[in-house]
Amino acid sequence: MDFLSIIADYGFITLLSLAFFSFVAGFIDSVVGGGGLIQLPALLINLPNTSIPTLFGTNKIAALSGTSISAIQYSKKIKFNYKVLGVIALCAAIASFLGAKAVSYINANTLKPLILVILILIAIYTFIKKNLGNIQTKKLSLNKMLIYGSLIGLIIGFYDGFFGPGTGSFLVLAFVVIFGFEFVEASAYSKVINCVTNIFALIVFIKNENYLLELAILMSICNISGNIIGTRLALKRGNTFIRTIFLIIVILMILRYAYDIFIQ
């Protein structure tokens, strides 16, 4: 399908809107995660008559494209503990799969009030702890890192498969608070784990043909562009910059969940 046909099908304004918000989502996601808070609503608003699974699949393709590029960029600057990273990734993959299965049995809306409370506590904690993530505060033994990492992978992986929004931000905070990582290092680890959970979710969406290929390609290009710029800025400007963006994203997540609970 040529570009003119795509414009005819979706409209120039719709394509421009999706391209812009995909770029912004990629930028934010590369720094602290949470790009889905921007990209997915953009799809829902611009394509209200398209099935939810199809929009989710399209969103995941674009998100994975950008996150994978960001993960590669971080890996050039950050030295990973691949044993720890592998264990977390494995646990997250299994939990993400189980979380996706659980969607059929549990109403996700029942969890929104709990998530809202958690987000408010995260915002308060991050704001009070002025030096949070500025320096490495802990040096855990390998065994503790494996145990804590497994729990992080299982809990947040399940959340991503079951519900999803803000997974990257939850991963960043977990690595900062539990592992004592700096924000830059935490962002690097979170990108790799998020790639894994996205891949396992995409297996289901692609198998069921729940995606719009033309839009996924356009959004992927824009998301990748945002991720490249965001990653470079994060690595250049460091932990204070990432902490600021993290707080902004958490506040946006609080507003989003509060809207869902109290207004909708």
mmCIF file of C-alpha atoms in Angstrom:
data_model
loop_
_atom_site.group_PDB
_atom_site.id
_atom_site.type_symbol
_atom_site.label_atom_id
_atom_site.label_comp_id
_atom_site.label_asym_id
_atom_site.label_seq_id
_atom_site.Cartn_x
_atom_site.Cartn_y
_atom_site.Cartn_z
ATOM 1 C CA MET A 1 0.000 0.000 0.000
ATOM 2 C CA ASP A 2 1.494 3.402 -1.041
ATOM 3 C CA PHE A 3 1.618 6.507 1.132
ATOM 4 C CA LEU A 4 -1.241 8.282 -0.685
ATOM 5 C CA SER A 5 -3.508 5.290 -0.081
ATOM 6 C CA ILE A 6 -2.636 5.330 3.625
ATOM 7 C CA ILE A 7 -3.505 9.029 3.818
ATOM 8 C CA ALA A 8 -6.792 8.325 2.057
ATOM 9 C CA ASP A 9 -7.613 5.527 4.527
ATOM 10 C CA TYR A 10 -6.717 7.270 7.780
ATOM 11 C CA GLY A 11 -6.541 10.990 6.999
ATOM 12 C CA PHE A 12 -3.511 13.291 7.099
ATOM 13 C CA ILE A 13 -4.361 14.818 10.492
ATOM 14 C CA THR A 14 -4.708 11.382 12.080
ATOM 15 C CA LEU A 15 -1.352 10.256 10.705
ATOM 16 C CA LEU A 16 0.321 13.493 11.798
ATOM 17 C CA SER A 17 -1.156 13.180 15.294
ATOM 18 C CA LEU A 18 -0.028 9.561 15.687
ATOM 19 C CA ALA A 19 3.442 10.403 14.379
ATOM 20 C CA PHE A 20 3.840 13.306 16.819
ATOM 21 C CA PHE A 21 2.606 11.451 19.896
ATOM 22 C CA SER A 22 4.673 8.375 18.999
ATOM 23 C CA PHE A 23 7.773 10.568 18.912
ATOM 24 C CA VAL A 24 6.929 12.116 22.304
ATOM 25 C CA ALA A 25 6.144 8.662 23.743
ATOM 26 C CA GLY A 26 9.461 7.326 22.500
ATOM 27 C CA PHE A 27 11.341 10.249 24.030
ATOM 28 C CA ILE A 28 9.712 9.851 27.439
ATOM 29 C CA ASP A 29 9.881 6.062 27.377
ATOM 30 C CA SER A 30 13.632 6.120 26.701
ATOM 31 C CA VAL A 31 14.224 8.209 29.817
ATOM 32 C CA VAL A 32 11.947 6.735 32.497
ATOM 33 C CA GLY A 33 9.308 4.592 30.790
ATOM 34 C CA GLY A 34 5.628 5.457 30.641
ATOM 35 C CA GLY A 35 5.437 6.144 26.915
ATOM 36 C CA GLY A 36 2.304 4.021 26.734
ATOM 37 C CA LEU A 37 0.485 6.727 28.686
ATOM 38 C CA ILE A 38 0.837 8.921 25.598
ATOM 39 C CA GLN A 39 0.951 6.591 22.617
ATOM 40 C CA LEU A 40 -1.954 4.299 23.473
ATOM 41 C CA PRO A 41 -4.444 7.106 24.258
ATOM 42 C CA ALA A 42 -3.427 8.733 20.950
ATOM 43 C CA LEU A 43 -4.474 5.549 19.153
ATOM 44 C CA LEU A 44 -7.707 5.257 21.123
ATOM 45 C CA ILE A 45 -8.676 8.869 20.374
ATOM 46 C CA ASN A 46 -7.724 8.862 16.693
ATOM 47 C CA LEU A 47 -9.154 5.423 15.889
ATOM 48 C CA PRO A 48 -12.253 5.096 18.099
ATOM 49 C CA ASN A 49 -13.899 2.470 15.892
ATOM 50 C CA THR A 50 -10.934 0.095 15.816
ATOM 51 C CA SER A 51 -10.952 -2.930 18.131
ATOM 52 C CA ILE A 52 -8.991 -2.593 21.373
ATOM 53 C CA PRO A 53 -6.772 -5.674 20.754
ATOM 54 C CA THR A 54 -5.798 -4.264 17.338
ATOM 55 C CA LEU A 55 -4.827 -0.931 18.894
ATOM 56 C CA PHE A 56 -2.902 -2.711 21.651
ATOM 57 C CA GLY A 57 -1.002 -4.774 19.081
ATOM 58 C CA THR A 58 -0.187 -1.723 16.961
ATOM 59 C CA ASN A 59 0.985 0.139 20.066
ATOM 60 C CA LYS A 60 3.182 -2.768 21.188
ATOM 61 C CA ILE A 61 4.948 -2.999 17.807
ATOM 62 C CA ALA A 62 5.847 0.703 17.926
ATOM 63 C CA ALA A 63 6.811 0.546 21.611
ATOM 64 C CA LEU A 64 9.040 -2.509 21.146
ATOM 65 C CA SER A 65 10.771 -0.912 18.147
ATOM 66 C CA GLY A 66 11.720 2.183 20.121
ATOM 67 C CA THR A 67 12.541 0.421 23.382
ATOM 68 C CA SER A 68 14.863 -2.067 21.674
ATOM 69 C CA ILE A 69 16.876 0.765 20.082
ATOM 70 C CA SER A 70 17.031 2.543 23.442
ATOM 71 C CA ALA A 71 18.202 -0.659 25.152
ATOM 72 C CA ILE A 72 21.013 -1.017 22.596
ATOM 73 C CA GLN A 73 22.117 2.587 23.155
ATOM 74 C CA TYR A 74 22.154 2.165 26.944
ATOM 75 C CA SER A 75 24.078 -1.117 26.665
ATOM 76 C CA LYS A 76 26.974 0.747 25.017
ATOM 77 C CA LYS A 77 27.365 2.968 28.094
ATOM 78 C CA ILE A 78 26.148 0.800 30.986
ATOM 79 C CA LYS A 79 27.839 -2.392 32.153
ATOM 80 C CA PHE A 80 25.128 -4.987 32.786
ATOM 81 C CA ASN A 81 25.288 -7.920 35.177
ATOM 82 C CA TYR A 82 23.989 -10.366 32.577
ATOM 83 C CA LYS A 83 23.312 -13.154 35.059
ATOM 84 C CA VAL A 84 21.010 -10.898 37.096
ATOM 85 C CA LEU A 85 19.502 -9.387 33.966
ATOM 86 C CA GLY A 86 18.805 -12.847 32.522
ATOM 87 C CA VAL A 87 17.023 -14.066 35.665
ATOM 88 C CA ILE A 88 14.854 -10.935 35.862
ATOM 89 C CA ALA A 89 14.036 -11.186 32.147
ATOM 90 C CA LEU A 90 13.034 -14.854 32.450
ATOM 91 C CA CYS A 91 10.774 -14.208 35.447
ATOM 92 C CA ALA A 92 9.252 -11.167 33.761
ATOM 93 C CA ALA A 93 8.556 -13.135 30.567
ATOM 94 C CA ILE A 94 6.776 -15.948 32.411
ATOM 95 C CA ALA A 95 4.812 -13.541 34.595
ATOM 96 C CA SER A 96 3.849 -11.367 31.622
ATOM 97 C CA PHE A 97 2.440 -14.419 29.850
ATOM 98 C CA LEU A 98 0.467 -15.423 32.956
ATOM 99 C CA GLY A 99 -0.738 -11.849 33.394
ATOM 100 C CA ALA A 100 -2.080 -11.803 29.847
ATOM 101 C CA LYS A 101 -3.927 -15.046 30.552
ATOM 102 C CA ALA A 102 -5.408 -13.600 33.748
ATOM 103 C CA VAL A 103 -7.073 -10.756 31.860
ATOM 104 C CA SER A 104 -9.929 -13.096 30.990
ATOM 105 C CA TYR A 105 -10.653 -13.873 34.645
ATOM 106 C CA ILE A 106 -10.082 -10.609 36.533
ATOM 107 C CA ASN A 107 -11.518 -7.167 35.893
ATOM 108 C CA ALA A 108 -8.545 -4.805 35.617
ATOM 109 C CA ASN A 109 -10.675 -1.868 36.811
ATOM 110 C CA THR A 110 -10.765 -3.342 40.304
ATOM 111 C CA LEU A 111 -7.013 -2.751 40.582
ATOM 112 C CA LYS A 112 -7.078 0.928 39.592
ATOM 113 C CA PRO A 113 -7.704 2.337 43.114
ATOM 114 C CA LEU A 114 -4.788 0.301 44.490
ATOM 115 C CA ILE A 115 -2.513 1.439 41.658
ATOM 116 C CA LEU A 116 -3.538 5.067 42.277
ATOM 117 C CA VAL A 117 -2.564 4.823 45.961
ATOM 118 C CA ILE A 118 0.776 3.215 45.026
ATOM 119 C CA LEU A 119 1.505 5.966 42.495
ATOM 120 C CA ILE A 120 0.761 8.718 45.031
ATOM 121 C CA LEU A 121 3.120 7.072 47.538
ATOM 122 C CA ILE A 122 5.795 6.765 44.832
ATOM 123 C CA ALA A 123 5.463 10.466 43.959
ATOM 124 C CA ILE A 124 5.724 11.528 47.615
ATOM 125 C CA TYR A 125 8.687 9.214 48.264
ATOM 126 C CA THR A 126 10.581 10.387 45.155
ATOM 127 C CA PHE A 127 9.922 14.060 45.956
ATOM 128 C CA ILE A 128 11.064 13.753 49.582
ATOM 129 C CA LYS A 129 14.163 11.715 48.743
ATOM 130 C CA LYS A 130 16.054 14.492 46.960
ATOM 131 C CA ASN A 131 19.109 12.332 46.304
ATOM 132 C CA LEU A 132 17.147 9.300 45.148
ATOM 133 C CA GLY A 133 18.887 7.769 42.159
ATOM 134 C CA ASN A 134 21.689 10.352 42.044
ATOM 135 C CA ILE A 135 24.299 7.943 43.373
ATOM 136 C CA GLN A 136 24.427 4.183 43.863
ATOM 137 C CA THR A 137 23.252 3.688 47.438
ATOM 138 C CA LYS A 138 23.597 -0.084 47.845
ATOM 139 C CA LYS A 139 25.932 -2.892 46.909
ATOM 140 C CA LEU A 140 23.884 -6.085 47.125
ATOM 141 C CA SER A 141 25.383 -9.563 47.033
ATOM 142 C CA LEU A 142 24.767 -11.630 43.894
ATOM 143 C CA ASN A 143 22.304 -13.907 45.716
ATOM 144 C CA LYS A 144 20.250 -10.968 46.978
ATOM 145 C CA MET A 145 20.228 -9.407 43.526
ATOM 146 C CA LEU A 146 18.955 -12.687 42.050
ATOM 147 C CA ILE A 147 16.235 -13.068 44.702
ATOM 148 C CA TYR A 148 15.056 -9.452 44.573
ATOM 149 C CA GLY A 149 15.373 -9.399 40.806
ATOM 150 C CA SER A 150 13.188 -12.486 40.496
ATOM 151 C CA LEU A 151 10.492 -10.815 42.595
ATOM 152 C CA ILE A 152 10.716 -7.607 40.533
ATOM 153 C CA GLY A 153 10.397 -9.621 37.334
ATOM 154 C CA LEU A 154 7.443 -11.666 38.584
ATOM 155 C CA ILE A 155 5.433 -8.778 40.058
ATOM 156 C CA ILE A 156 6.010 -6.122 37.402
ATOM 157 C CA GLY A 157 6.035 -8.669 34.582
ATOM 158 C CA PHE A 158 2.605 -9.896 35.655
ATOM 159 C CA TYR A 159 1.383 -6.298 35.850
ATOM 160 C CA ASP A 160 2.633 -5.600 32.324
ATOM 161 C CA GLY A 161 0.918 -8.645 30.874
ATOM 162 C CA PHE A 162 -2.279 -8.016 32.809
ATOM 163 C CA PHE A 163 -2.587 -4.238 32.619
ATOM 164 C CA GLY A 164 0.545 -2.475 31.423
ATOM 165 C CA PRO A 165 0.573 1.356 31.647
ATOM 166 C CA GLY A 166 3.653 2.702 33.396
ATOM 167 C CA THR A 167 5.545 -0.605 33.484
ATOM 168 C CA GLY A 168 8.827 1.080 32.556
ATOM 169 C CA SER A 169 8.451 3.625 35.352
ATOM 170 C CA PHE A 170 7.705 0.912 37.919
ATOM 171 C CA LEU A 171 10.811 -0.979 36.778
ATOM 172 C CA VAL A 172 12.984 2.133 37.067
ATOM 173 C CA LEU A 173 11.786 2.815 40.609
ATOM 174 C CA ALA A 174 12.256 -0.814 41.631
ATOM 175 C CA PHE A 175 15.861 -0.809 40.436
ATOM 176 C CA VAL A 176 16.564 2.515 42.160
ATOM 177 C CA VAL A 177 14.942 1.698 45.518
ATOM 178 C CA ILE A 178 15.595 -2.041 45.849
ATOM 179 C CA PHE A 179 18.918 -2.392 44.007
ATOM 180 C CA GLY A 180 20.178 1.093 44.896
ATOM 181 C CA PHE A 181 20.984 1.871 41.257
ATOM 182 C CA GLU A 182 21.466 5.342 39.855
ATOM 183 C CA PHE A 183 18.620 6.478 37.588
ATOM 184 C CA VAL A 184 20.707 6.058 34.421
ATOM 185 C CA GLU A 185 21.598 2.459 35.269
ATOM 186 C CA ALA A 186 18.006 1.722 36.350
ATOM 187 C CA SER A 187 16.695 3.077 33.041
ATOM 188 C CA ALA A 188 19.091 0.830 31.136
ATOM 189 C CA TYR A 189 17.974 -2.318 32.970
ATOM 190 C CA SER A 190 14.302 -1.394 32.656
ATOM 191 C CA LYS A 191 14.577 -1.028 28.862
ATOM 192 C CA VAL A 192 15.876 -4.571 28.444
ATOM 193 C CA ILE A 193 13.203 -6.076 30.699
ATOM 194 C CA ASN A 194 10.482 -4.047 28.986
ATOM 195 C CA CYS A 195 11.643 -5.388 25.620
ATOM 196 C CA VAL A 196 11.163 -8.925 26.904
ATOM 197 C CA THR A 197 7.649 -8.316 28.250
ATOM 198 C CA ASN A 198 6.660 -6.538 25.024
ATOM 199 C CA ILE A 199 7.915 -9.424 22.893
ATOM 200 C CA PHE A 200 5.854 -11.982 24.810
ATOM 201 C CA ALA A 201 2.752 -9.792 24.564
ATOM 202 C CA LEU A 202 3.331 -9.269 20.839
ATOM 203 C CA ILE A 203 3.480 -12.996 20.191
ATOM 204 C CA VAL A 204 -0.197 -13.156 21.147
ATOM 205 C CA PHE A 205 -1.228 -10.036 19.202
ATOM 206 C CA ILE A 206 0.594 -11.006 16.005
ATOM 207 C CA LYS A 207 -0.695 -14.570 16.148
ATOM 208 C CA ASN A 208 -4.247 -13.206 16.298
ATOM 209 C CA GLU A 209 -3.472 -10.581 13.602
ATOM 210 C CA ASN A 210 -4.317 -7.775 16.020
ATOM 211 C CA TYR A 211 -2.297 -4.941 14.473
ATOM 212 C CA LEU A 212 -2.410 -2.319 11.705
ATOM 213 C CA LEU A 213 0.860 -2.765 9.833
ATOM 214 C CA GLU A 214 0.933 0.596 8.023
ATOM 215 C CA LEU A 215 0.339 2.567 11.221
ATOM 216 C CA ALA A 216 2.705 0.338 13.193
ATOM 217 C CA ILE A 217 5.537 1.112 10.735
ATOM 218 C CA LEU A 218 4.882 4.876 10.828
ATOM 219 C CA MET A 219 4.648 4.941 14.619
ATOM 220 C CA SER A 220 7.718 2.724 14.994
ATOM 221 C CA ILE A 221 9.861 5.134 12.969
ATOM 222 C CA CYS A 222 8.696 8.084 15.086
ATOM 223 C CA ASN A 223 9.007 6.146 18.353
ATOM 224 C CA ILE A 224 12.555 5.095 17.464
ATOM 225 C CA SER A 225 13.465 8.716 16.683
ATOM 226 C CA GLY A 226 12.129 9.848 20.065
ATOM 227 C CA ASN A 227 13.956 7.022 21.842
ATOM 228 C CA ILE A 228 17.286 7.880 20.216
ATOM 229 C CA ILE A 229 17.063 11.557 21.197
ATOM 230 C CA GLY A 230 15.751 10.785 24.694
ATOM 231 C CA THR A 231 18.453 8.206 25.414
ATOM 232 C CA ARG A 232 21.218 10.550 24.308
ATOM 233 C CA LEU A 233 19.845 13.326 26.519
ATOM 234 C CA ALA A 234 19.485 10.957 29.494
ATOM 235 C CA LEU A 235 23.058 9.713 29.149
ATOM 236 C CA LYS A 236 24.362 13.251 28.638
ATOM 237 C CA ARG A 237 22.416 15.080 31.346
ATOM 238 C CA GLY A 238 22.392 12.263 33.893
ATOM 239 C CA ASN A 239 20.399 11.344 36.971
ATOM 240 C CA THR A 240 18.891 14.724 37.917
ATOM 241 C CA PHE A 241 17.314 15.052 34.471
ATOM 242 C CA ILE A 242 15.892 11.515 34.644
ATOM 243 C CA ARG A 243 14.562 12.068 38.184
ATOM 244 C CA THR A 244 12.696 15.198 37.021
ATOM 245 C CA ILE A 245 11.120 13.402 34.055
ATOM 246 C CA PHE A 246 10.281 10.454 36.312
ATOM 247 C CA LEU A 247 8.349 12.686 38.723
ATOM 248 C CA ILE A 248 6.449 14.295 35.826
ATOM 249 C CA ILE A 249 5.445 10.901 34.432
ATOM 250 C CA VAL A 250 4.321 9.599 37.841
ATOM 251 C CA ILE A 251 2.156 12.710 38.306
ATOM 252 C CA LEU A 252 0.628 12.185 34.838
ATOM 253 C CA MET A 253 -0.094 8.564 35.758
ATOM 254 C CA ILE A 254 -1.793 9.713 38.988
ATOM 255 C CA LEU A 255 -3.999 12.121 37.024
ATOM 256 C CA ARG A 256 -4.830 9.448 34.481
ATOM 257 C CA TYR A 257 -5.893 6.864 37.094
ATOM 258 C CA ALA A 258 -7.775 9.474 39.141
ATOM 259 C CA TYR A 259 -9.694 10.410 35.983
ATOM 260 C CA ASP A 260 -10.516 6.757 35.313
ATOM 261 C CA ILE A 261 -11.731 6.165 38.861
ATOM 262 C CA PHE A 262 -13.537 9.372 39.804
ATOM 263 C CA ILE A 263 -14.739 10.844 36.502
ATOM 264 C CA GLN A 264 -15.298 7.971 34.066
#
